[in-house]
Amino acid sequence: MDLMETASGAHFSGLRLDSGKQLVSSSTPSSPHTPSSNNNNNATPSSPDKNRQPFVIGVCGGTASGKTTVCDMIIQQLHDHRVVLVNQDSFYRGLTAEEAEHVQEYNFDHPDAFDTEQLLECVEKFKSGQTVQVPIYDFKNHRRCSETFRQVNASDVIILEGILIFHDQRVRNLMNMKIFVDTDADVRLSRRIRRDTVERSRDVNSVLEQATIFLTVQYAKFVKPAFDDFILPSKKYADVIIPRGGDNHVAVDLIVQHIRTKLGQHDLCKIYPNVYVIQSTFQIRGMHTLIRDREITKHDFVFYSDRLIRLVVEHGLGHLPFTEKQVTTPTGSVYTGVDFCKKLCGVSIVRSGESMENALRACCKGIKIGKILIHREGDNGKQLIYEKLPKDISERHVLLLDPVLATGNSAGQAIELLIQKGVPESHIIFLNLISAPEGIHCVCKRFPSLKIVTSEIDAALNEEFRVIPGMGEFGDRYFGTDD
């Protein structure tokens, strides 16, 4: 077990992850880098969250060692949108006309080939919770696409991958975890030849000739010396070493478990245990991407909104009380299960909440649904309320329906009305698609015993008290009145 030095200067036991061998737990560093949670309840609308920092992971290794494969496996297994990958290759400097003419003589494996200052600037923005415009590099023409960028939003985990990602101490100091992918030199060489001659199409007309040039010139003159001089020495900074790259599934699984621990729950779920966010998957993230797109058709907006609403409703129903029930199956066996909650009703906040009624009816046969209309009159903010509720609502558990929780004022008025009607606060479950932190604070502080179930917590409210990034006026978009 080699003694490694962390970027902060504290000593850390290097952990070598090798499938089939005993794993040695690493010791705790004297100054662990942990992402700080955001407990600031008074953040101004649309201001970046400077207290909440992402967990930054650096993944280094020799050329074609399998770094990107390892990163992709991690992200695929997590099925979580809060993890993004940024490649150091995006920060290659564009070649001058003279350098482009003699590209075979250019050393792409040297630290000077990268714009480290821009990389550092981007990582610092990530750490401060800002959206970053990551450059896109054209490997065929060896230049940056000046008018095209990849926008990377603030995320809980940022994975930085590259052959020299550990070279600059300033970049290393911004990392919370450093991984070195250790792969046999012969394997890396064969992969590099295939990538440079075929995948990046440096000369599609003569792959064999290019491979020969690579072996005799680039590998001997640039790639191997760069690995010996810059990449291999940076291995000492790694907290975790993964032999054999993507073939080492045990190591990848352990990394995934560690990242899941770092992701944990949303900070607001830690503050308010009565707030529940349905588990994020690529399917859910994809549906959010569609319904938030202002160019989507009304038909598609309704279709994918209904899918998300159904998931939220199903999740909300899971928080209702149940009783044990035994039934006899067609085989004559006894199955022990649970019985649905019988005393239940839905209440939609007109009119956006009405978009959630069909999903509730599809899940609960014959369910009663009431309505509450809240209207703000003039500048004095007076609330005019109309209600049509079941007469026995005080005896029921209530699913309150509104797709967007913004300031929480309307929701607070609706909840107050239900309580006045005799509904216990603990019998109310508020279902919505997206919630703003300000709305969650407002509702949970005022009604700590009810439950909030949402599919995503957005960043904040802007100066106009609209959810950001949000999805606009949901009712207008859903019912086709946004024109």
Short mmCIF file of N, CA and C in Angstrom, two decimals, residues 277-359:
data_model
loop_
_atom_site.label_atom_id
_atom_site.label_comp_id
_atom_site.label_asym_id
_atom_site.label_seq_id
_atom_site.Cartn_x
_atom_site.Cartn_y
_atom_site.Cartn_z
N VAL A 277 -38.34 13.53 -3.37
CA VAL A 277 -38.08 13.69 -4.80
C VAL A 277 -37.96 12.29 -5.41
N ILE A 278 -38.78 12.01 -6.43
CA ILE A 278 -38.72 10.67 -7.03
C ILE A 278 -37.34 10.43 -7.62
N GLN A 279 -36.90 9.19 -7.59
CA GLN A 279 -35.55 8.86 -8.04
C GLN A 279 -35.36 9.25 -9.50
N SER A 280 -34.28 9.96 -9.75
CA SER A 280 -34.02 10.43 -11.11
C SER A 280 -33.42 9.32 -11.96
N THR A 281 -33.91 9.19 -13.19
CA THR A 281 -33.35 8.27 -14.18
C THR A 281 -33.20 9.03 -15.48
N PHE A 282 -32.52 8.43 -16.45
CA PHE A 282 -32.37 9.08 -17.75
C PHE A 282 -33.73 9.27 -18.42
N GLN A 283 -34.68 8.34 -18.17
CA GLN A 283 -36.02 8.50 -18.73
C GLN A 283 -36.70 9.74 -18.15
N ILE A 284 -36.63 9.90 -16.84
CA ILE A 284 -37.26 11.05 -16.20
C ILE A 284 -36.56 12.34 -16.64
N ARG A 285 -35.24 12.31 -16.69
CA ARG A 285 -34.50 13.49 -17.13
C ARG A 285 -34.85 13.84 -18.57
N GLY A 286 -35.00 12.80 -19.40
CA GLY A 286 -35.35 13.03 -20.79
C GLY A 286 -36.73 13.66 -20.94
N MET A 287 -37.68 13.20 -20.13
CA MET A 287 -39.02 13.79 -20.19
C MET A 287 -39.02 15.23 -19.70
N HIS A 288 -38.22 15.50 -18.68
CA HIS A 288 -38.09 16.89 -18.23
C HIS A 288 -37.48 17.76 -19.33
N THR A 289 -36.50 17.22 -20.03
CA THR A 289 -35.88 17.97 -21.12
C THR A 289 -36.90 18.34 -22.19
N LEU A 290 -37.78 17.40 -22.49
CA LEU A 290 -38.79 17.64 -23.52
C LEU A 290 -39.81 18.68 -23.08
N ILE A 291 -40.38 18.54 -21.90
CA ILE A 291 -41.47 19.45 -21.51
C ILE A 291 -40.94 20.84 -21.18
N ARG A 292 -39.64 20.97 -20.93
CA ARG A 292 -39.07 22.29 -20.65
C ARG A 292 -38.66 23.01 -21.95
N ASP A 293 -38.59 22.29 -23.04
CA ASP A 293 -38.21 22.87 -24.32
C ASP A 293 -39.35 23.74 -24.85
N ARG A 294 -39.08 25.01 -25.08
CA ARG A 294 -40.15 25.91 -25.53
C ARG A 294 -40.59 25.61 -26.95
N GLU A 295 -39.81 24.82 -27.70
CA GLU A 295 -40.16 24.49 -29.08
C GLU A 295 -41.01 23.23 -29.20
N ILE A 296 -41.28 22.54 -28.09
CA ILE A 296 -42.03 21.29 -28.17
C ILE A 296 -43.47 21.56 -28.60
N THR A 297 -44.07 20.62 -29.32
CA THR A 297 -45.47 20.77 -29.74
C THR A 297 -46.38 20.56 -28.54
N LYS A 298 -47.59 21.08 -28.63
CA LYS A 298 -48.55 20.91 -27.52
C LYS A 298 -48.85 19.43 -27.30
N HIS A 299 -48.98 18.67 -28.37
CA HIS A 299 -49.28 17.25 -28.24
C HIS A 299 -48.20 16.53 -27.45
N ASP A 300 -46.94 16.79 -27.79
CA ASP A 300 -45.84 16.13 -27.08
C ASP A 300 -45.72 16.65 -25.65
N PHE A 301 -45.97 17.94 -25.45
CA PHE A 301 -45.92 18.49 -24.10
C PHE A 301 -46.93 17.79 -23.20
N VAL A 302 -48.14 17.61 -23.69
CA VAL A 302 -49.17 16.94 -22.91
C VAL A 302 -48.81 15.48 -22.67
N PHE A 303 -48.31 14.82 -23.71
CA PHE A 303 -48.00 13.39 -23.60
C PHE A 303 -46.94 13.13 -22.53
N TYR A 304 -45.83 13.88 -22.58
CA TYR A 304 -44.74 13.63 -21.63
C TYR A 304 -45.05 14.20 -20.25
N SER A 305 -45.84 15.26 -20.20
CA SER A 305 -46.28 15.76 -18.90
C SER A 305 -47.14 14.72 -18.20
N ASP A 306 -48.04 14.09 -18.97
CA ASP A 306 -48.91 13.05 -18.39
C ASP A 306 -48.08 11.88 -17.85
N ARG A 307 -47.03 11.52 -18.58
CA ARG A 307 -46.17 10.42 -18.11
C ARG A 307 -45.51 10.78 -16.79
N LEU A 308 -44.98 11.99 -16.69
CA LEU A 308 -44.33 12.42 -15.45
C LEU A 308 -45.34 12.54 -14.32
N ILE A 309 -46.51 13.09 -14.61
CA ILE A 309 -47.54 13.24 -13.59
C ILE A 309 -47.93 11.88 -13.03
N ARG A 310 -48.07 10.89 -13.91
CA ARG A 310 -48.43 9.54 -13.47
C ARG A 310 -47.38 8.99 -12.48
N LEU A 311 -46.11 9.23 -12.77
CA LEU A 311 -45.05 8.76 -11.86
C LEU A 311 -45.13 9.45 -10.51
N VAL A 312 -45.39 10.76 -10.52
CA VAL A 312 -45.50 11.50 -9.26
C VAL A 312 -46.70 11.00 -8.46
N VAL A 313 -47.83 10.78 -9.13
CA VAL A 313 -49.01 10.29 -8.45
C VAL A 313 -48.76 8.92 -7.83
N GLU A 314 -48.14 8.02 -8.60
CA GLU A 314 -47.83 6.68 -8.08
C GLU A 314 -46.94 6.77 -6.84
N HIS A 315 -45.94 7.66 -6.91
CA HIS A 315 -45.04 7.82 -5.78
C HIS A 315 -45.79 8.38 -4.58
N GLY A 316 -46.67 9.35 -4.83
CA GLY A 316 -47.44 9.93 -3.74
C GLY A 316 -48.35 8.91 -3.07
N LEU A 317 -48.95 8.03 -3.85
CA LEU A 317 -49.82 7.01 -3.29
C LEU A 317 -49.05 6.06 -2.37
N GLY A 318 -47.77 5.92 -2.64
CA GLY A 318 -46.95 5.05 -1.80
C GLY A 318 -46.76 5.57 -0.39
N HIS A 319 -47.11 6.84 -0.15
CA HIS A 319 -46.98 7.41 1.19
C HIS A 319 -48.27 7.33 2.00
N LEU A 320 -49.31 6.70 1.45
CA LEU A 320 -50.56 6.54 2.17
C LEU A 320 -50.47 5.36 3.14
N PRO A 321 -51.23 5.40 4.22
CA PRO A 321 -51.22 4.27 5.15
C PRO A 321 -51.84 3.03 4.50
N PHE A 322 -51.43 1.86 4.99
CA PHE A 322 -51.94 0.62 4.43
C PHE A 322 -52.24 -0.37 5.55
N THR A 323 -53.02 -1.36 5.23
CA THR A 323 -53.29 -2.46 6.16
C THR A 323 -52.93 -3.77 5.48
N GLU A 324 -52.51 -4.73 6.28
CA GLU A 324 -52.14 -6.03 5.73
C GLU A 324 -53.39 -6.78 5.28
N LYS A 325 -53.25 -7.50 4.16
CA LYS A 325 -54.37 -8.26 3.63
C LYS A 325 -53.88 -9.56 3.02
N GLN A 326 -54.60 -10.64 3.27
CA GLN A 326 -54.26 -11.94 2.69
C GLN A 326 -55.32 -12.33 1.68
N VAL A 327 -54.86 -12.86 0.55
CA VAL A 327 -55.77 -13.34 -0.48
C VAL A 327 -55.34 -14.73 -0.91
N THR A 328 -56.29 -15.46 -1.48
CA THR A 328 -55.99 -16.79 -2.01
C THR A 328 -55.78 -16.68 -3.51
N THR A 329 -54.69 -17.19 -4.01
CA THR A 329 -54.35 -17.10 -5.43
C THR A 329 -55.03 -18.23 -6.20
N PRO A 330 -55.08 -18.17 -7.54
CA PRO A 330 -55.68 -19.25 -8.35
C PRO A 330 -55.02 -20.60 -8.13
N THR A 331 -53.83 -20.65 -7.57
CA THR A 331 -53.17 -21.94 -7.29
C THR A 331 -53.58 -22.50 -5.94
N GLY A 332 -54.41 -21.74 -5.21
CA GLY A 332 -54.82 -22.20 -3.88
C GLY A 332 -53.89 -21.76 -2.78
N SER A 333 -52.83 -21.04 -3.13
CA SER A 333 -51.88 -20.56 -2.13
C SER A 333 -52.36 -19.25 -1.54
N VAL A 334 -51.79 -18.90 -0.39
CA VAL A 334 -52.14 -17.65 0.28
C VAL A 334 -51.04 -16.62 0.04
N TYR A 335 -51.46 -15.46 -0.43
CA TYR A 335 -50.51 -14.35 -0.64
C TYR A 335 -50.78 -13.27 0.39
N THR A 336 -49.76 -12.85 1.10
CA THR A 336 -49.89 -11.80 2.10
C THR A 336 -49.44 -10.48 1.49
N GLY A 337 -50.36 -9.56 1.35
CA GLY A 337 -50.04 -8.26 0.77
C GLY A 337 -50.62 -7.12 1.59
N VAL A 338 -50.99 -6.06 0.92
CA VAL A 338 -51.55 -4.89 1.61
C VAL A 338 -52.82 -4.45 0.91
N ASP A 339 -53.65 -3.73 1.64
CA ASP A 339 -54.89 -3.20 1.11
C ASP A 339 -54.75 -1.70 0.92
N PHE A 340 -55.34 -1.18 -0.18
CA PHE A 340 -55.27 0.25 -0.46
C PHE A 340 -55.99 1.05 0.62
N CYS A 341 -55.56 2.30 0.78
CA CYS A 341 -56.25 3.24 1.65
C CYS A 341 -57.61 3.58 1.02
N LYS A 342 -58.69 3.37 1.78
CA LYS A 342 -60.03 3.54 1.23
C LYS A 342 -60.50 4.99 1.26
N LYS A 343 -60.24 5.69 2.33
CA LYS A 343 -60.71 7.07 2.49
C LYS A 343 -59.70 8.02 1.87
N LEU A 344 -59.89 8.34 0.60
CA LEU A 344 -58.93 9.13 -0.16
C LEU A 344 -59.67 10.07 -1.11
N CYS A 345 -59.12 11.23 -1.37
CA CYS A 345 -59.67 12.11 -2.40
C CYS A 345 -58.56 12.99 -2.95
N GLY A 346 -58.78 13.52 -4.14
CA GLY A 346 -57.85 14.47 -4.73
C GLY A 346 -58.45 15.86 -4.71
N VAL A 347 -57.59 16.87 -4.64
CA VAL A 347 -58.02 18.26 -4.70
C VAL A 347 -57.06 18.99 -5.64
N SER A 348 -57.58 19.54 -6.73
CA SER A 348 -56.73 20.25 -7.68
C SER A 348 -56.87 21.75 -7.48
N ILE A 349 -55.71 22.44 -7.56
CA ILE A 349 -55.72 23.89 -7.52
C ILE A 349 -55.95 24.37 -8.94
N VAL A 350 -57.11 24.97 -9.19
CA VAL A 350 -57.52 25.37 -10.53
C VAL A 350 -56.61 26.51 -11.00
N ARG A 351 -56.04 26.46 -12.30
CA ARG A 351 -56.50 25.45 -13.22
C ARG A 351 -55.43 24.47 -13.57
N SER A 352 -54.16 24.82 -13.29
CA SER A 352 -53.06 23.92 -13.65
C SER A 352 -53.19 22.56 -13.00
N GLY A 353 -53.71 22.55 -11.77
CA GLY A 353 -53.84 21.29 -11.06
C GLY A 353 -54.78 20.31 -11.73
N GLU A 354 -55.69 20.82 -12.57
CA GLU A 354 -56.62 19.94 -13.27
C GLU A 354 -55.91 19.03 -14.26
N SER A 355 -54.70 19.42 -14.69
CA SER A 355 -53.93 18.57 -15.61
C SER A 355 -53.50 17.27 -14.95
N MET A 356 -53.54 17.20 -13.61
CA MET A 356 -53.09 16.01 -12.90
C MET A 356 -54.24 15.09 -12.52
N GLU A 357 -55.49 15.51 -12.81
CA GLU A 357 -56.64 14.73 -12.37
C GLU A 357 -56.75 13.39 -13.10
N ASN A 358 -56.49 13.37 -14.42
CA ASN A 358 -56.64 12.12 -15.17
C ASN A 358 -55.69 11.04 -14.67
N ALA A 359 -54.46 11.43 -14.33
CA ALA A 359 -53.50 10.45 -13.82
C ALA A 359 -53.98 9.89 -12.48
#
